[in-house]
Coordinates of C-alpha atoms in Angstrom, one line a residue:
M1 CA -12.7 -2.6 -22.7
K2 CA -16.4 -3.3 -23.1
N3 CA -19.2 -0.7 -22.8
N4 CA -16.4 1.8 -22.1
K5 CA -15.6 0.0 -18.8
V6 CA -12.2 -1.4 -18.0
G7 CA -12.4 -5.2 -17.2
I8 CA -10.8 -6.3 -13.9
G9 CA -9.7 -9.9 -13.2
F10 CA -9.1 -10.9 -9.6
V11 CA -6.2 -13.2 -8.7
G12 CA -6.9 -13.9 -5.1
C13 CA -10.1 -13.7 -3.1
G14 CA -8.7 -13.6 0.5
A15 CA -9.6 -11.2 3.3
I16 CA -8.7 -7.9 1.6
S17 CA -10.7 -8.8 -1.5
G18 CA -14.0 -8.0 0.1
I19 CA -13.6 -4.2 0.1
Y20 CA -12.3 -4.4 -3.5
L21 CA -15.3 -6.4 -4.6
Q22 CA -17.7 -4.1 -2.8
N23 CA -16.2 -0.8 -4.1
I24 CA -15.8 -1.9 -7.7
T25 CA -19.4 -3.2 -7.7
N26 CA -21.0 -0.2 -6.0
L27 CA -18.7 2.8 -6.2
F28 CA -16.3 2.9 -9.2
K29 CA -18.5 2.6 -12.2
E30 CA -15.8 2.9 -14.9
I31 CA -14.4 -0.5 -13.9
E32 CA -16.1 -3.8 -13.8
I33 CA -15.2 -7.2 -12.5
V34 CA -14.9 -9.7 -15.3
G35 CA -14.0 -12.8 -13.2
V36 CA -12.1 -14.2 -10.3
C37 CA -9.8 -17.1 -9.3
D38 CA -8.3 -18.3 -6.1
L39 CA -6.2 -21.3 -5.0
I40 CA -9.0 -22.0 -2.5
R41 CA -11.8 -22.4 -5.0
E42 CA -14.5 -21.9 -2.4
R43 CA -13.4 -18.3 -1.9
A44 CA -13.7 -17.5 -5.5
E45 CA -17.1 -19.3 -5.7
N46 CA -18.4 -17.1 -2.8
A47 CA -17.2 -13.9 -4.5
V48 CA -19.0 -15.0 -7.7
K49 CA -22.2 -15.7 -5.8
N50 CA -22.2 -12.6 -3.5
Y51 CA -21.3 -10.1 -6.2
N52 CA -22.9 -11.6 -9.3
I53 CA -19.5 -12.0 -11.1
P54 CA -19.8 -13.4 -14.6
K55 CA -16.7 -15.7 -14.6
L56 CA -15.0 -18.1 -12.3
Y57 CA -11.6 -19.2 -13.6
N58 CA -9.9 -22.5 -12.8
D59 CA -6.5 -20.8 -12.4
M60 CA -4.8 -17.5 -13.1
Y61 CA -3.5 -18.6 -16.5
E62 CA -7.1 -19.0 -17.7
L63 CA -7.8 -15.5 -16.4
F64 CA -4.8 -14.1 -18.2
A65 CA -6.0 -15.7 -21.5
D66 CA -9.4 -13.9 -21.3
P67 CA -9.4 -10.9 -23.7
D68 CA -12.1 -9.3 -21.6
V69 CA -9.6 -8.8 -18.7
D70 CA -7.7 -5.5 -19.2
I71 CA -6.1 -5.2 -15.7
V72 CA -5.1 -8.0 -13.4
L73 CA -5.7 -7.2 -9.8
N74 CA -3.1 -9.1 -7.8
I75 CA -4.2 -9.6 -4.2
T76 CA -2.3 -12.7 -3.3
R77 CA 0.1 -12.9 -0.4
P78 CA 3.2 -10.7 -0.5
Y79 CA 5.7 -13.4 -1.4
E80 CA 3.4 -14.4 -4.3
H81 CA 3.2 -10.9 -5.8
Y82 CA 6.3 -11.4 -8.0
E83 CA 5.2 -14.7 -9.6
V84 CA 1.7 -13.6 -10.3
T85 CA 2.6 -10.1 -11.6
K86 CA 5.3 -11.5 -13.8
A87 CA 3.0 -14.1 -15.3
A88 CA 0.3 -11.5 -16.0
L89 CA 2.7 -9.1 -17.6
N90 CA 4.1 -11.9 -19.8
A91 CA 0.5 -12.6 -20.8
G92 CA 0.2 -8.9 -22.0
K93 CA -2.0 -7.7 -19.1
H94 CA -1.7 -4.5 -17.1
V95 CA -1.3 -5.2 -13.4
Y96 CA -2.4 -3.5 -10.2
S97 CA -1.0 -5.3 -7.1
E98 CA -1.7 -5.1 -3.4
K99 CA 1.3 -3.9 -1.4
P100 CA 4.2 -4.4 -1.6
L101 CA 5.2 -4.4 -5.3
A102 CA 7.3 -7.5 -4.6
A103 CA 9.0 -9.2 -1.6
S104 CA 12.5 -8.0 -2.6
L105 CA 14.0 -5.1 -4.6
A106 CA 15.5 -7.6 -7.1
E107 CA 12.0 -8.9 -7.8
G108 CA 10.6 -5.4 -8.1
K109 CA 13.3 -4.3 -10.4
E110 CA 12.6 -7.2 -12.7
L111 CA 8.9 -6.5 -12.8
V112 CA 9.4 -2.8 -13.6
A113 CA 11.8 -3.7 -16.4
L114 CA 9.3 -6.2 -17.8
A115 CA 6.4 -3.7 -17.7
K116 CA 8.6 -1.1 -19.5
E117 CA 9.7 -3.7 -22.1
K118 CA 6.1 -4.7 -22.9
G119 CA 4.6 -1.2 -22.7
L120 CA 2.2 -2.2 -19.9
M121 CA 0.9 -0.3 -16.9
L122 CA 2.2 -1.6 -13.5
G123 CA 0.8 0.0 -10.3
G124 CA -0.4 -0.9 -6.9
A125 CA -1.5 -0.2 -3.3
P126 CA -1.6 1.6 -1.1
D127 CA -4.1 4.1 -2.5
T128 CA -5.1 5.4 0.9
Y129 CA -3.0 8.5 0.3
L130 CA -5.5 9.5 -2.4
G131 CA -8.3 9.8 0.1
A132 CA -9.7 12.9 1.8
G133 CA -7.3 12.9 4.8
I134 CA -3.9 12.8 3.2
Q135 CA -4.9 14.8 0.2
T136 CA -6.0 17.6 2.5
C137 CA -2.6 17.4 4.2
R138 CA -0.9 17.6 0.8
K139 CA -2.9 20.7 -0.1
L140 CA -2.1 22.4 3.3
I141 CA 1.6 21.7 2.7
D142 CA 1.4 22.9 -0.9
E143 CA -0.2 26.1 0.3
G144 CA 2.6 26.7 2.7
K145 CA 0.5 26.3 5.9
I146 CA 3.5 24.9 7.8
G147 CA 6.2 26.7 5.8
E148 CA 9.0 24.5 4.4
P149 CA 8.8 20.9 5.6
I150 CA 12.0 20.2 7.6
G151 CA 11.1 16.7 8.9
C152 CA 8.6 14.1 9.7
A153 CA 8.0 11.1 11.9
G154 CA 5.9 8.0 11.7
F155 CA 5.0 5.2 14.1
M156 CA 3.3 1.8 13.4
I157 CA 3.4 0.1 16.8
C158 CA 1.6 -3.1 17.6
H159 CA 2.2 -6.6 19.0
G160 CA 1.6 -8.6 15.8
H161 CA -1.2 -10.5 14.2
E162 CA -1.2 -13.9 15.8
T163 CA -3.9 -13.0 18.3
W164 CA -6.5 -12.1 15.8
H165 CA -5.7 -12.9 12.2
P166 CA -7.1 -16.2 10.8
D167 CA -3.8 -16.9 8.9
P168 CA -1.0 -14.9 10.5
E169 CA 2.1 -17.0 9.6
F170 CA 3.0 -15.2 6.4
Y171 CA 3.4 -11.9 8.4
Y172 CA 6.6 -13.4 9.9
K173 CA 8.0 -15.0 6.7
Y174 CA 9.7 -13.8 3.6
G175 CA 7.9 -10.6 2.3
G176 CA 6.4 -10.0 5.8
G177 CA 7.3 -8.1 8.9
P178 CA 6.0 -4.8 10.1
M179 CA 8.0 -2.7 7.6
M180 CA 6.9 -4.7 4.5
D181 CA 3.4 -5.0 5.8
M182 CA 2.6 -1.5 7.0
G183 CA 5.6 0.5 5.8
P184 CA 4.0 1.0 2.3
Y185 CA 1.2 3.0 3.9
Y186 CA 3.5 5.3 5.9
L187 CA 6.2 5.7 3.3
T188 CA 3.7 6.4 0.4
A189 CA 2.2 9.1 2.5
M190 CA 5.6 10.6 3.5
I191 CA 7.0 10.7 0.0
N192 CA 3.8 12.3 -1.4
L193 CA 4.0 15.0 1.4
V194 CA 7.7 15.6 1.8
G195 CA 9.2 14.2 -1.5
S196 CA 11.7 11.8 -2.8
V197 CA 14.2 10.0 -0.5
E198 CA 18.0 10.3 -0.9
S199 CA 19.2 7.8 1.7
V200 CA 18.2 5.8 4.8
S201 CA 19.7 4.2 7.9
A202 CA 18.2 1.9 10.4
M203 CA 18.7 -0.3 13.4
T204 CA 16.7 -3.6 13.2
K205 CA 16.2 -6.8 15.1
K206 CA 14.0 -9.9 15.5
T207 CA 12.9 -9.7 19.2
F208 CA 11.0 -13.0 19.5
A209 CA 12.2 -16.1 17.6
Q210 CA 8.8 -17.7 17.7
R211 CA 5.2 -16.7 18.0
T212 CA 2.2 -18.7 19.3
I213 CA -1.0 -18.4 17.4
T214 CA -4.0 -17.7 19.6
S215 CA -6.6 -17.1 16.9
Q216 CA -8.7 -19.6 15.1
P217 CA -8.4 -21.8 13.0
H218 CA -4.7 -22.3 13.8
Y219 CA -4.9 -21.9 17.6
G220 CA -1.8 -23.2 19.4
E221 CA 0.4 -23.5 16.3
I222 CA 4.0 -22.1 16.6
I223 CA 5.4 -19.7 14.0
D224 CA 9.1 -19.5 13.5
V225 CA 9.9 -15.8 12.9
D226 CA 12.2 -15.3 9.8
V227 CA 12.1 -11.5 9.5
N228 CA 13.0 -8.4 11.5
T229 CA 10.1 -7.3 13.7
Y230 CA 11.6 -4.1 15.2
I231 CA 12.8 -1.5 12.7
A232 CA 13.8 2.0 13.7
G233 CA 14.6 3.9 10.5
N234 CA 15.9 7.3 9.6
I235 CA 15.2 9.0 6.3
R236 CA 17.1 11.7 4.5
F237 CA 14.9 13.4 1.9
E238 CA 16.3 15.0 -1.3
S239 CA 14.9 18.3 0.0
G240 CA 17.1 18.1 3.0
A241 CA 14.2 17.2 5.4
I242 CA 14.9 14.4 7.9
G243 CA 12.4 11.7 8.7
T244 CA 12.0 8.8 11.1
L245 CA 9.8 5.7 10.7
F246 CA 9.4 3.1 13.5
T247 CA 7.5 -0.1 12.8
T248 CA 7.2 -3.1 15.1
F249 CA 5.3 -6.2 15.9
D250 CA 6.9 -6.4 19.4
V251 CA 5.3 -3.6 21.5
Y252 CA 2.1 -4.1 23.4
K253 CA 0.9 -0.5 23.7
S254 CA 1.9 3.0 22.7
E255 CA 0.5 6.5 22.6
N256 CA 2.4 7.6 19.5
K257 CA 0.2 8.5 16.7
W258 CA 0.7 7.8 13.0
I259 CA 2.6 10.6 11.2
E260 CA 3.6 14.2 11.9
V261 CA 5.1 16.6 9.4
Y262 CA 7.3 19.4 10.8
G263 CA 7.6 22.7 9.0
S264 CA 9.4 25.9 9.5
E265 CA 6.1 27.6 10.4
G266 CA 4.1 24.8 12.0
T267 CA 3.3 21.2 12.5
L268 CA 0.8 19.0 10.7
C269 CA -0.7 15.8 12.2
V270 CA -1.5 13.4 9.4
P271 CA -4.2 10.7 9.9
D272 CA -3.7 7.0 10.0
P273 CA -2.2 6.2 6.5
N274 CA -4.1 2.9 6.5
T275 CA -7.3 4.9 6.3
F276 CA -8.8 7.4 3.8
G277 CA -10.2 10.0 6.1
G278 CA -9.2 12.2 9.0
P279 CA -8.5 13.7 11.4
V280 CA -6.2 16.3 10.1
R281 CA -4.8 18.7 12.7
L282 CA -2.7 21.8 12.2
Y283 CA -0.6 23.9 14.6
R284 CA 0.9 27.3 13.8
P285 CA 2.8 29.6 16.1
G286 CA 0.4 31.7 18.0
D287 CA -2.4 29.2 18.0
D288 CA -3.8 27.9 21.4
G289 CA -3.2 24.3 20.2
F290 CA -3.8 22.0 17.3
K291 CA -6.8 22.8 15.2
D292 CA -8.9 20.3 13.4
M293 CA -8.9 21.1 9.7
P294 CA -11.9 20.3 7.4
L295 CA -11.4 17.6 4.8
E296 CA -11.3 19.2 1.4
F297 CA -11.4 16.1 -0.8
D298 CA -13.7 13.1 -1.6
Y299 CA -13.3 9.6 -0.2
A300 CA -13.1 9.8 3.5
D301 CA -14.5 6.2 3.8
N302 CA -12.7 3.0 3.0
S303 CA -12.3 3.5 -0.8
R304 CA -9.8 0.8 -1.7
A305 CA -9.7 0.4 -5.5
L306 CA -9.5 4.2 -5.9
G307 CA -6.0 3.8 -7.2
L308 CA -7.2 1.1 -9.5
A309 CA -10.0 3.3 -10.8
D310 CA -7.5 6.1 -11.4
M311 CA -5.3 3.6 -13.3
A312 CA -8.3 2.5 -15.4
K313 CA -9.1 6.2 -16.2
A314 CA -5.5 6.6 -17.3
L315 CA -5.8 3.6 -19.6
Q316 CA -8.9 5.1 -21.1
T317 CA -7.5 8.6 -21.6
G318 CA -3.7 8.1 -22.1
R319 CA -2.7 10.2 -19.1
D320 CA -0.4 9.2 -16.3
F321 CA -1.8 7.5 -13.3
R322 CA -0.9 8.2 -9.7
A323 CA -0.3 4.8 -7.9
S324 CA 2.3 3.6 -10.5
Y325 CA 5.4 1.5 -10.1
K326 CA 7.4 4.7 -9.8
Q327 CA 5.9 5.1 -6.4
T328 CA 5.7 1.4 -5.3
Y329 CA 9.3 0.7 -6.5
H330 CA 10.7 3.8 -4.6
V331 CA 8.9 2.6 -1.4
L332 CA 10.2 -1.0 -1.9
E333 CA 13.7 0.3 -2.3
I334 CA 13.4 2.3 0.9
M335 CA 12.1 -0.6 2.9
E336 CA 14.7 -3.1 1.7
S337 CA 17.4 -0.5 2.4
F338 CA 16.3 -0.2 6.0
N339 CA 17.0 -3.9 6.5
K340 CA 20.3 -3.6 4.6
S341 CA 21.3 -0.7 6.8
G342 CA 20.5 -2.6 9.9
E343 CA 22.6 -5.6 8.8
E344 CA 25.6 -3.5 7.5
R345 CA 25.4 -0.7 10.0
R346 CA 25.7 2.1 7.5
E347 CA 23.7 4.7 5.6
I348 CA 22.3 3.3 2.4
P349 CA 21.8 5.6 -0.7
I350 CA 18.5 5.3 -2.6
E351 CA 19.0 5.0 -6.3
S352 CA 15.4 5.6 -7.5
H353 CA 13.8 9.0 -7.6
F354 CA 10.1 9.8 -7.0
D355 CA 8.2 12.9 -8.1
K356 CA 5.1 13.7 -6.1
T357 CA 1.9 12.6 -7.9
P358 CA -0.7 15.2 -8.9
I359 CA -3.2 16.2 -6.2
M360 CA -6.6 14.7 -6.7
V361 CA -9.2 16.5 -8.7
R362 CA -12.9 16.1 -7.8
G363 CA -14.7 13.9 -10.4
E364 CA -11.6 13.2 -12.4
V365 CA -11.6 9.5 -11.7
G366 CA -15.1 9.2 -13.0
V367 CA -16.9 7.7 -10.0
I368 CA -20.2 8.3 -8.5
A369 CA -20.3 11.9 -7.2
D370 CA -21.8 12.6 -3.8

């Protein structure tokens, strides 16, 4: 740490890196970007130029060797997360990874064991649940506004990425698919609202064996689909609540909305877990209908890197941080168990346990106050 700021080194400067670069530069003043690297050097060069970044590394190993880097930000493709995170941990660096923690539970288990062995922090996305919308939902549930949660339901329904994404192939390969891609947002929200998961069951399938890319620059190329693209999952929470999560890349259009939490005394409509803001809507018996609830926390705009800033604050103060491996590993086990259940046609117990992370406190992370 220099000048009381935690140094961040970027491994990967692809599409998602832009919002991290922007927010670390302009919003989260307790962390600073030390340097970047990318397999496509031009991407890293553009980041250095556009954000006045001090260092451009030739590869990730040069980044790991830099004593000014305190936390490695791993924003490579999902199937690369394991290799990059493992190398960073072995180099003695704390790691914050984009979702998911790894492409398989075995990889995730190894990374967690390595971080524990070396006494290093390991955390990661998503951090959207720390934003104004879902934190407001958490507060409403904690205050008993819907009584005791008895269930929840989530829907992530679309027709895939090949019509708009510039490089969509990896979404249909190992580490991809709708559950591994978007499930982390939904499941992270659910476990922080309803609690730890005891077991899951699911029906799964791969509807289309191939996809044709209609976006540039790979227009006309054919993708062989290697992963399930239609996953209908059931969740048994330790509290006794029952949840469902449906994710698919096979459906053209739907009117189902994001997440609902059902309580003994009402229903809570949770905003899109891929965003930080609202709307948050509450229904209680006797009301005329759902009521829009005011957001009671900061960060309603796209605040990616909020979880990273919270991790950095924990590194500075010695407290626990919210988006840790305890959360990302629990989510990874749930997602892999959905696929296992679909293959084996049985309910799968979840071995890991998750305790809800503390609700956000205004100004605690040490960012610019509005």
